[in-house]
Amino acid sequence: SHVAHHQSEEYNLSTALRQTGTDYIGFVFYLPLYLVGMPVYVIVTVGSLNLIYQFWVHTRHIRRLGPLEWLLVTPSNHRVHHARNPEYIDKNYGGVFIIWDRMFGTFKDEDETIPCVFGITHQLRSWNPVWANLHVWVETAKLSWRTRSVADKFRVWFKGPGWYPADIAPPTISGDFVPFNPVVSPVNRWSSFIQFWVLTAAALALLNWQNDFPRDFVLVAFVWLTGSFVIQGYFLEGHPLALALETGRILLLVVMLCFYGLIPVQPVILPVALTAPYLLLSLLLLGLQWRGERLVTIPAEDQLPQS
């Protein structure tokens, strides 16, 4: 689902890196090109350039680009694509050329009197990466359940985000919208920051060398890494169970270290050796979190807008 990319309530270059966990099935949309005889290298090249081009347009610092606005996707018209305002929803689908939206009636120019409010119609309100990927399916199922129209119960699965069943009112989008940004203690914020980058490096290493590891090791490591990212998200949400879950996560790492450290399999030796210093780092951060630091959460609707 592409919705995960649009969940960001900020609009900057990091938004371009926010991608869904089901992106790997996107190749099916290119299959018709292959079936009509287009060479694979052309499809791969065009698909790659299309993706790379879209990185730079995720910014609010560039306003308008004059005549290029008529031809290319620009930061201005792509901001419209990311906005949750009713006036902007389901507009500007183009990846490189905006002329297609102009031709097929889906173009909408950015109106300076209507500031773009970024995000999705039903706020995610979470830093949980697993929930971020499941959220759209749960919300769609809720709409399907709530509508009384039998036809709409099926239609909701195929319509865009701007469509709602006739008997369900769409959410109100106001100009005083405040992005989800719970306030947490500095130690939790910095601990999650450090953990995120270490865990990301570990996840990339696992993906790169997964064929060299025993399958059970890969599965256990995958589950543990996924849970680790979820827990770091809990810290940034100010979740009351974050500390307890983090303690359990580290204890589980000790169990994994003891178990796989006793297996004389060469591919496992290196990750186990690297786990030892990471364990010490995690214990240090956990000690700082337990020591006098409390989680503080301010609901997003009670926050003052930040400049």
GROMACS .gro file of C-alpha atoms in nm:
model
  307
    1SER     CA    1   0.000   0.000   0.000
    2HIS     CA    2   0.132   0.343  -0.099
    3VAL     CA    3  -0.049   0.497   0.198
    4ALA     CA    4   0.255   0.454   0.425
    5HIS     CA    5   0.440   0.707   0.210
    6HIS     CA    6   0.161   0.962   0.258
    7GLN     CA    7   0.130   0.918   0.636
    8SER     CA    8   0.405   1.172   0.699
    9GLU     CA    9   0.262   1.495   0.839
   10GLU     CA   10   0.579   1.680   0.745
   11TYR     CA   11   0.699   1.736   0.391
   12ASN     CA   12   1.073   1.718   0.337
   13LEU     CA   13   1.332   1.493   0.173
   14SER     CA   14   1.292   1.232   0.447
   15THR     CA   15   0.931   1.188   0.334
   16ALA     CA   16   1.063   1.050   0.005
   17LEU     CA   17   1.239   0.774   0.200
   18ARG     CA   18   0.922   0.670   0.383
   19GLN     CA   19   0.815   0.368   0.181
   20THR     CA   20   0.568   0.086   0.234
   21GLY     CA   21   0.662  -0.267   0.333
   22THR     CA   22   0.473  -0.404   0.032
   23ASP     CA   23   0.663  -0.206  -0.231
   24TYR     CA   24   0.814  -0.526  -0.367
   25ILE     CA   25   0.487  -0.619  -0.540
   26GLY     CA   26   0.483  -0.296  -0.743
   27PHE     CA   27   0.648  -0.476  -1.034
   28VAL     CA   28   0.308  -0.617  -1.138
   29PHE     CA   29   0.215  -0.274  -1.278
   30TYR     CA   30   0.506  -0.298  -1.520
   31LEU     CA   31   0.419  -0.650  -1.641
   32PRO     CA   32   0.193  -0.529  -1.927
   33LEU     CA   33   0.493  -0.345  -2.074
   34TYR     CA   34   0.693  -0.668  -2.068
   35LEU     CA   35   0.406  -0.865  -2.221
   36VAL     CA   36   0.382  -0.628  -2.519
   37GLY     CA   37   0.751  -0.675  -2.591
   38MET     CA   38   0.933  -0.391  -2.417
   39PRO     CA   39   1.289  -0.497  -2.321
   40VAL     CA   40   1.346  -0.561  -1.951
   41TYR     CA   41   1.640  -0.320  -1.934
   42VAL     CA   42   1.416  -0.038  -2.061
   43ILE     CA   43   1.151  -0.112  -1.797
   44VAL     CA   44   1.411  -0.126  -1.519
   45THR     CA   45   1.581   0.194  -1.638
   46VAL     CA   46   1.258   0.392  -1.672
   47GLY     CA   47   1.127   0.263  -1.339
   48SER     CA   48   1.451   0.355  -1.163
   49LEU     CA   49   1.469   0.705  -1.314
   50ASN     CA   50   1.103   0.762  -1.231
   51LEU     CA   51   1.170   0.673  -0.868
   52ILE     CA   52   1.494   0.870  -0.835
   53TYR     CA   53   1.345   1.185  -0.991
   54GLN     CA   54   1.070   1.198  -0.728
   55PHE     CA   55   1.315   1.233  -0.439
   56TRP     CA   56   1.393   1.603  -0.480
   57VAL     CA   57   1.032   1.722  -0.515
   58HIS     CA   58   0.960   1.642  -0.150
   59THR     CA   59   1.040   1.987  -0.012
   60ARG     CA   60   0.864   2.305   0.101
   61HIS     CA   61   1.166   2.527   0.041
   62ILE     CA   62   1.115   2.553  -0.336
   63ARG     CA   63   0.800   2.745  -0.426
   64ARG     CA   64   0.733   2.755  -0.803
   65LEU     CA   65   0.946   2.688  -1.111
   66GLY     CA   66   0.777   2.904  -1.373
   67PRO     CA   67   0.706   2.736  -1.711
   68LEU     CA   68   0.835   2.401  -1.581
   69GLU     CA   69   0.517   2.377  -1.373
   70TRP     CA   70   0.331   2.301  -1.698
   71LEU     CA   71   0.553   2.010  -1.796
   72LEU     CA   72   0.722   1.849  -1.497
   73VAL     CA   73   0.630   1.729  -1.152
   74THR     CA   74   0.766   1.999  -0.920
   75PRO     CA   75   0.774   2.054  -0.544
   76SER     CA   76   0.469   2.279  -0.577
   77ASN     CA   77   0.237   2.043  -0.761
   78HIS     CA   78   0.364   1.739  -0.569
   79ARG     CA   79   0.282   1.912  -0.240
   80VAL     CA   80  -0.076   1.909  -0.360
   81HIS     CA   81  -0.050   1.533  -0.412
   82HIS     CA   82   0.055   1.488  -0.048
   83ALA     CA   83  -0.206   1.720   0.103
   84ARG     CA   84  -0.508   1.589   0.294
   85ASN     CA   85  -0.722   1.897   0.220
   86PRO     CA   86  -1.049   1.802   0.045
   87GLU     CA   87  -0.956   2.038  -0.241
   88TYR     CA   88  -0.631   1.853  -0.304
   89ILE     CA   89  -0.709   1.484  -0.247
   90ASP     CA   90  -0.671   1.249  -0.546
   91LYS     CA   91  -0.476   1.502  -0.753
   92ASN     CA   92  -0.140   1.522  -0.933
   93TYR     CA   93  -0.049   1.155  -0.967
   94GLY     CA   94   0.241   1.213  -1.207
   95GLY     CA   95   0.590   1.094  -1.117
   96VAL     CA   96   0.804   1.291  -1.365
   97PHE     CA   97   0.566   1.463  -1.611
   98ILE     CA   98   0.262   1.656  -1.485
   99ILE     CA   99   0.119   1.679  -1.836
  100TRP     CA  100  -0.060   1.346  -1.783
  101ASP     CA  101  -0.263   1.492  -1.497
  102ARG     CA  102  -0.346   1.795  -1.708
  103MET     CA  103  -0.461   1.567  -1.991
  104PHE     CA  104  -0.676   1.336  -1.778
  105GLY     CA  105  -0.832   1.595  -1.547
  106THR     CA  106  -0.652   1.509  -1.223
  107PHE     CA  107  -0.435   1.823  -1.209
  108LYS     CA  108  -0.474   2.075  -0.928
  109ASP     CA  109  -0.256   2.383  -0.890
  110GLU     CA  110  -0.128   2.476  -0.545
  111ASP     CA  111  -0.346   2.756  -0.407
  112GLU     CA  112  -0.156   2.991  -0.176
  113THR     CA  113  -0.482   3.076   0.002
  114ILE     CA  114  -0.529   2.708   0.092
  115PRO     CA  115  -0.209   2.588   0.266
  116CYS     CA  116  -0.137   2.219   0.218
  117VAL     CA  117  -0.210   2.010   0.527
  118PHE     CA  118   0.005   1.700   0.490
  119GLY     CA  119  -0.084   1.347   0.593
  120ILE     CA  120  -0.375   1.110   0.544
  121THR     CA  121  -0.744   1.159   0.618
  122HIS     CA  122  -0.733   0.925   0.920
  123GLN     CA  123  -0.425   1.021   1.121
  124LEU     CA  124  -0.182   0.741   1.197
  125ARG     CA  125  -0.087   0.892   1.536
  126SER     CA  126   0.186   0.636   1.592
  127TRP     CA  127   0.557   0.572   1.533
  128ASN     CA  128   0.499   0.197   1.516
  129PRO     CA  129   0.630   0.080   1.174
  130VAL     CA  130   0.421  -0.238   1.177
  131TRP     CA  131   0.101  -0.047   1.251
  132ALA     CA  132   0.196   0.206   0.983
  133ASN     CA  133   0.177  -0.073   0.724
  134LEU     CA  134  -0.144  -0.225   0.863
  135HIS     CA  135  -0.329   0.099   0.940
  136VAL     CA  136  -0.482   0.151   0.595
  137TRP     CA  137  -0.622  -0.203   0.583
  138VAL     CA  138  -0.779  -0.170   0.928
  139GLU     CA  139  -0.933   0.170   0.848
  140THR     CA  140  -1.067   0.043   0.515
  141ALA     CA  141  -1.219  -0.260   0.688
  142LYS     CA  142  -1.387  -0.026   0.940
  143LEU     CA  143  -1.541   0.179   0.658
  144SER     CA  144  -1.659  -0.138   0.488
  145TRP     CA  145  -1.820  -0.255   0.812
  146ARG     CA  146  -1.984   0.078   0.898
  147THR     CA  147  -2.153   0.155   0.567
  148ARG     CA  148  -2.502   0.014   0.522
  149SER     CA  149  -2.473  -0.008   0.145
  150VAL     CA  150  -2.380  -0.358   0.031
  151ALA     CA  151  -2.226  -0.218  -0.288
  152ASP     CA  152  -2.019   0.034  -0.092
  153LYS     CA  153  -1.887  -0.241   0.135
  154PHE     CA  154  -1.702  -0.373  -0.171
  155ARG     CA  155  -1.649  -0.042  -0.351
  156VAL     CA  156  -1.450   0.107  -0.062
  157TRP     CA  157  -1.164  -0.137  -0.131
  158PHE     CA  158  -1.114  -0.001  -0.484
  159LYS     CA  159  -1.177   0.371  -0.441
  160GLY     CA  160  -0.923   0.646  -0.371
  161PRO     CA  161  -0.872   0.820  -0.035
  162GLY     CA  162  -1.106   1.106  -0.128
  163TRP     CA  163  -1.406   0.875  -0.166
  164TYR     CA  164  -1.642   0.787   0.119
  165PRO     CA  165  -1.969   0.591   0.128
  166ALA     CA  166  -2.274   0.817   0.107
  167ASP     CA  167  -2.378   0.738   0.465
  168ILE     CA  168  -2.036   0.816   0.620
  169ALA     CA  169  -1.911   1.173   0.648
  170PRO     CA  170  -1.543   1.230   0.565
  171PRO     CA  171  -1.322   1.369   0.844
  172THR     CA  172  -1.305   1.747   0.876
  173ILE     CA  173  -0.974   1.903   0.773
  174SER     CA  174  -0.910   2.236   0.945
  175GLY     CA  175  -0.631   2.489   0.913
  176ASP     CA  176  -0.532   2.454   1.281
  177PHE     CA  177  -0.425   2.092   1.234
  178VAL     CA  178  -0.127   1.997   1.454
  179PRO     CA  179   0.097   1.707   1.346
  180PHE     CA  180   0.136   1.412   1.580
  181ASN     CA  181   0.447   1.490   1.785
  182PRO     CA  182   0.438   1.361   2.145
  183VAL     CA  183   0.687   1.514   2.386
  184VAL     CA  184   0.925   1.262   2.544
  185SER     CA  185   1.228   1.295   2.768
  186PRO     CA  186   1.560   1.380   2.599
  187VAL     CA  187   1.720   1.055   2.714
  188ASN     CA  188   1.447   0.850   2.548
  189ARG     CA  189   1.467   1.056   2.231
  190TRP     CA  190   1.845   1.018   2.201
  191SER     CA  191   1.840   0.652   2.300
  192SER     CA  192   1.586   0.577   2.028
  193PHE     CA  193   1.792   0.778   1.780
  194ILE     CA  194   2.105   0.572   1.855
  195GLN     CA  195   1.914   0.244   1.859
  196PHE     CA  196   1.746   0.324   1.528
  197TRP     CA  197   2.072   0.361   1.339
  198VAL     CA  198   2.236   0.058   1.498
  199LEU     CA  199   1.928  -0.156   1.431
  200THR     CA  200   1.906  -0.026   1.074
  201ALA     CA  201   2.267  -0.129   1.013
  202ALA     CA  202   2.191  -0.473   1.160
  203ALA     CA  203   1.881  -0.510   0.940
  204LEU     CA  204   2.076  -0.418   0.626
  205ALA     CA  205   2.349  -0.667   0.720
  206LEU     CA  206   2.089  -0.940   0.772
  207LEU     CA  207   1.933  -0.869   0.432
  208ASN     CA  208   2.270  -0.871   0.262
  209TRP     CA  209   2.402  -1.193   0.415
  210GLN     CA  210   2.081  -1.382   0.487
  211ASN     CA  211   2.174  -1.668   0.253
  212ASP     CA  212   2.489  -1.731   0.456
  213PHE     CA  213   2.302  -1.780   0.783
  214PRO     CA  214   2.093  -2.075   0.906
  215ARG     CA  215   1.725  -2.015   0.829
  216ASP     CA  216   1.618  -2.033   1.193
  217PHE     CA  217   1.878  -1.767   1.280
  218VAL     CA  218   1.744  -1.538   1.006
  219LEU     CA  219   1.384  -1.583   1.122
  220VAL     CA  220   1.465  -1.520   1.489
  221ALA     CA  221   1.678  -1.217   1.402
  222PHE     CA  222   1.403  -1.077   1.176
  223VAL     CA  223   1.137  -1.107   1.447
  224TRP     CA  224   1.368  -0.956   1.708
  225LEU     CA  225   1.466  -0.665   1.482
  226THR     CA  226   1.103  -0.592   1.393
  227GLY     CA  227   1.007  -0.590   1.759
  228SER     CA  228   1.305  -0.366   1.834
  229PHE     CA  229   1.188  -0.102   1.586
  230VAL     CA  230   0.836  -0.118   1.730
  231ILE     CA  231   0.968  -0.062   2.083
  232GLN     CA  232   1.178   0.237   1.976
  233GLY     CA  233   0.861   0.380   1.825
  234TYR     CA  234   0.687   0.327   2.159
  235PHE     CA  235   0.957   0.535   2.331
  236LEU     CA  236   0.894   0.821   2.089
  237GLU     CA  237   0.519   0.795   2.153
  238GLY     CA  238   0.567   0.803   2.530
  239HIS     CA  239   0.407   0.459   2.561
  240PRO     CA  240   0.383   0.350   2.929
  241LEU     CA  241   0.505  -0.003   2.848
  242ALA     CA  242   0.811   0.106   2.650
  243LEU     CA  243   1.063   0.058   2.933
  244ALA     CA  244   0.928  -0.283   3.030
  245LEU     CA  245   0.928  -0.400   2.669
  246GLU     CA  246   1.282  -0.268   2.616
  247THR     CA  247   1.398  -0.461   2.921
  248GLY     CA  248   1.240  -0.777   2.781
  249ARG     CA  249   1.396  -0.711   2.440
  250ILE     CA  250   1.746  -0.694   2.589
  251LEU     CA  251   1.688  -1.006   2.799
  252LEU     CA  252   1.579  -1.187   2.484
  253LEU     CA  253   1.899  -1.072   2.316
  254VAL     CA  254   2.098  -1.229   2.602
  255VAL     CA  255   1.913  -1.558   2.547
  256MET     CA  256   1.983  -1.541   2.173
  257LEU     CA  257   2.348  -1.462   2.240
  258CYS     CA  258   2.384  -1.761   2.471
  259PHE     CA  259   2.201  -1.998   2.236
  260TYR     CA  260   2.367  -1.906   1.908
  261GLY     CA  261   2.702  -1.847   2.075
  262LEU     CA  262   2.716  -2.219   2.151
  263ILE     CA  263   2.652  -2.320   1.790
  264PRO     CA  264   2.982  -2.383   1.607
  265VAL     CA  265   2.851  -2.251   1.274
  266GLN     CA  266   3.094  -2.012   1.108
  267PRO     CA  267   2.838  -1.763   0.961
  268VAL     CA  268   2.687  -1.707   1.306
  269ILE     CA  269   3.013  -1.634   1.486
  270LEU     CA  270   3.059  -1.279   1.350
  271PRO     CA  271   2.707  -1.146   1.429
  272VAL     CA  272   2.728  -1.301   1.776
  273ALA     CA  273   3.065  -1.133   1.835
  274LEU     CA  274   2.923  -0.798   1.724
  275THR     CA  275   2.621  -0.845   1.949
  276ALA     CA  276   2.829  -0.834   2.267
  277PRO     CA  277   2.929  -0.464   2.244
  278TYR     CA  278   2.577  -0.375   2.126
  279LEU     CA  279   2.440  -0.549   2.435
  280LEU     CA  280   2.663  -0.336   2.657
  281LEU     CA  281   2.547  -0.021   2.475
  282SER     CA  282   2.182  -0.120   2.517
  283LEU     CA  283   2.229  -0.191   2.887
  284LEU     CA  284   2.390   0.152   2.931
  285LEU     CA  285   2.104   0.327   2.752
  286LEU     CA  286   1.846   0.124   2.943
  287GLY     CA  287   2.009   0.219   3.272
  288LEU     CA  288   1.987   0.586   3.180
  289GLN     CA  289   1.622   0.543   3.088
  290TRP     CA  290   1.533   0.368   3.412
  291ARG     CA  291   1.726   0.617   3.623
  292GLY     CA  292   1.498   0.900   3.713
  293GLU     CA  293   1.365   0.957   3.360
  294ARG     CA  294   0.993   0.934   3.314
  295LEU     CA  295   0.797   0.917   2.992
  296VAL     CA  296   0.593   1.225   2.916
  297THR     CA  297   0.320   1.232   2.655
  298ILE     CA  298   0.119   1.534   2.543
  299PRO     CA  299  -0.171   1.444   2.312
  300ALA     CA  300  -0.125   1.601   1.971
  301GLU     CA  301  -0.452   1.791   1.994
  302ASP     CA  302  -0.333   1.963   2.314
  303GLN     CA  303  -0.004   2.083   2.169
  304LEU     CA  304   0.058   2.433   2.043
  305PRO     CA  305   0.161   2.453   1.678
  306GLN     CA  306   0.537   2.451   1.641
  307SER     CA  307   0.715   2.689   1.408
   0.00000   0.00000   0.00000
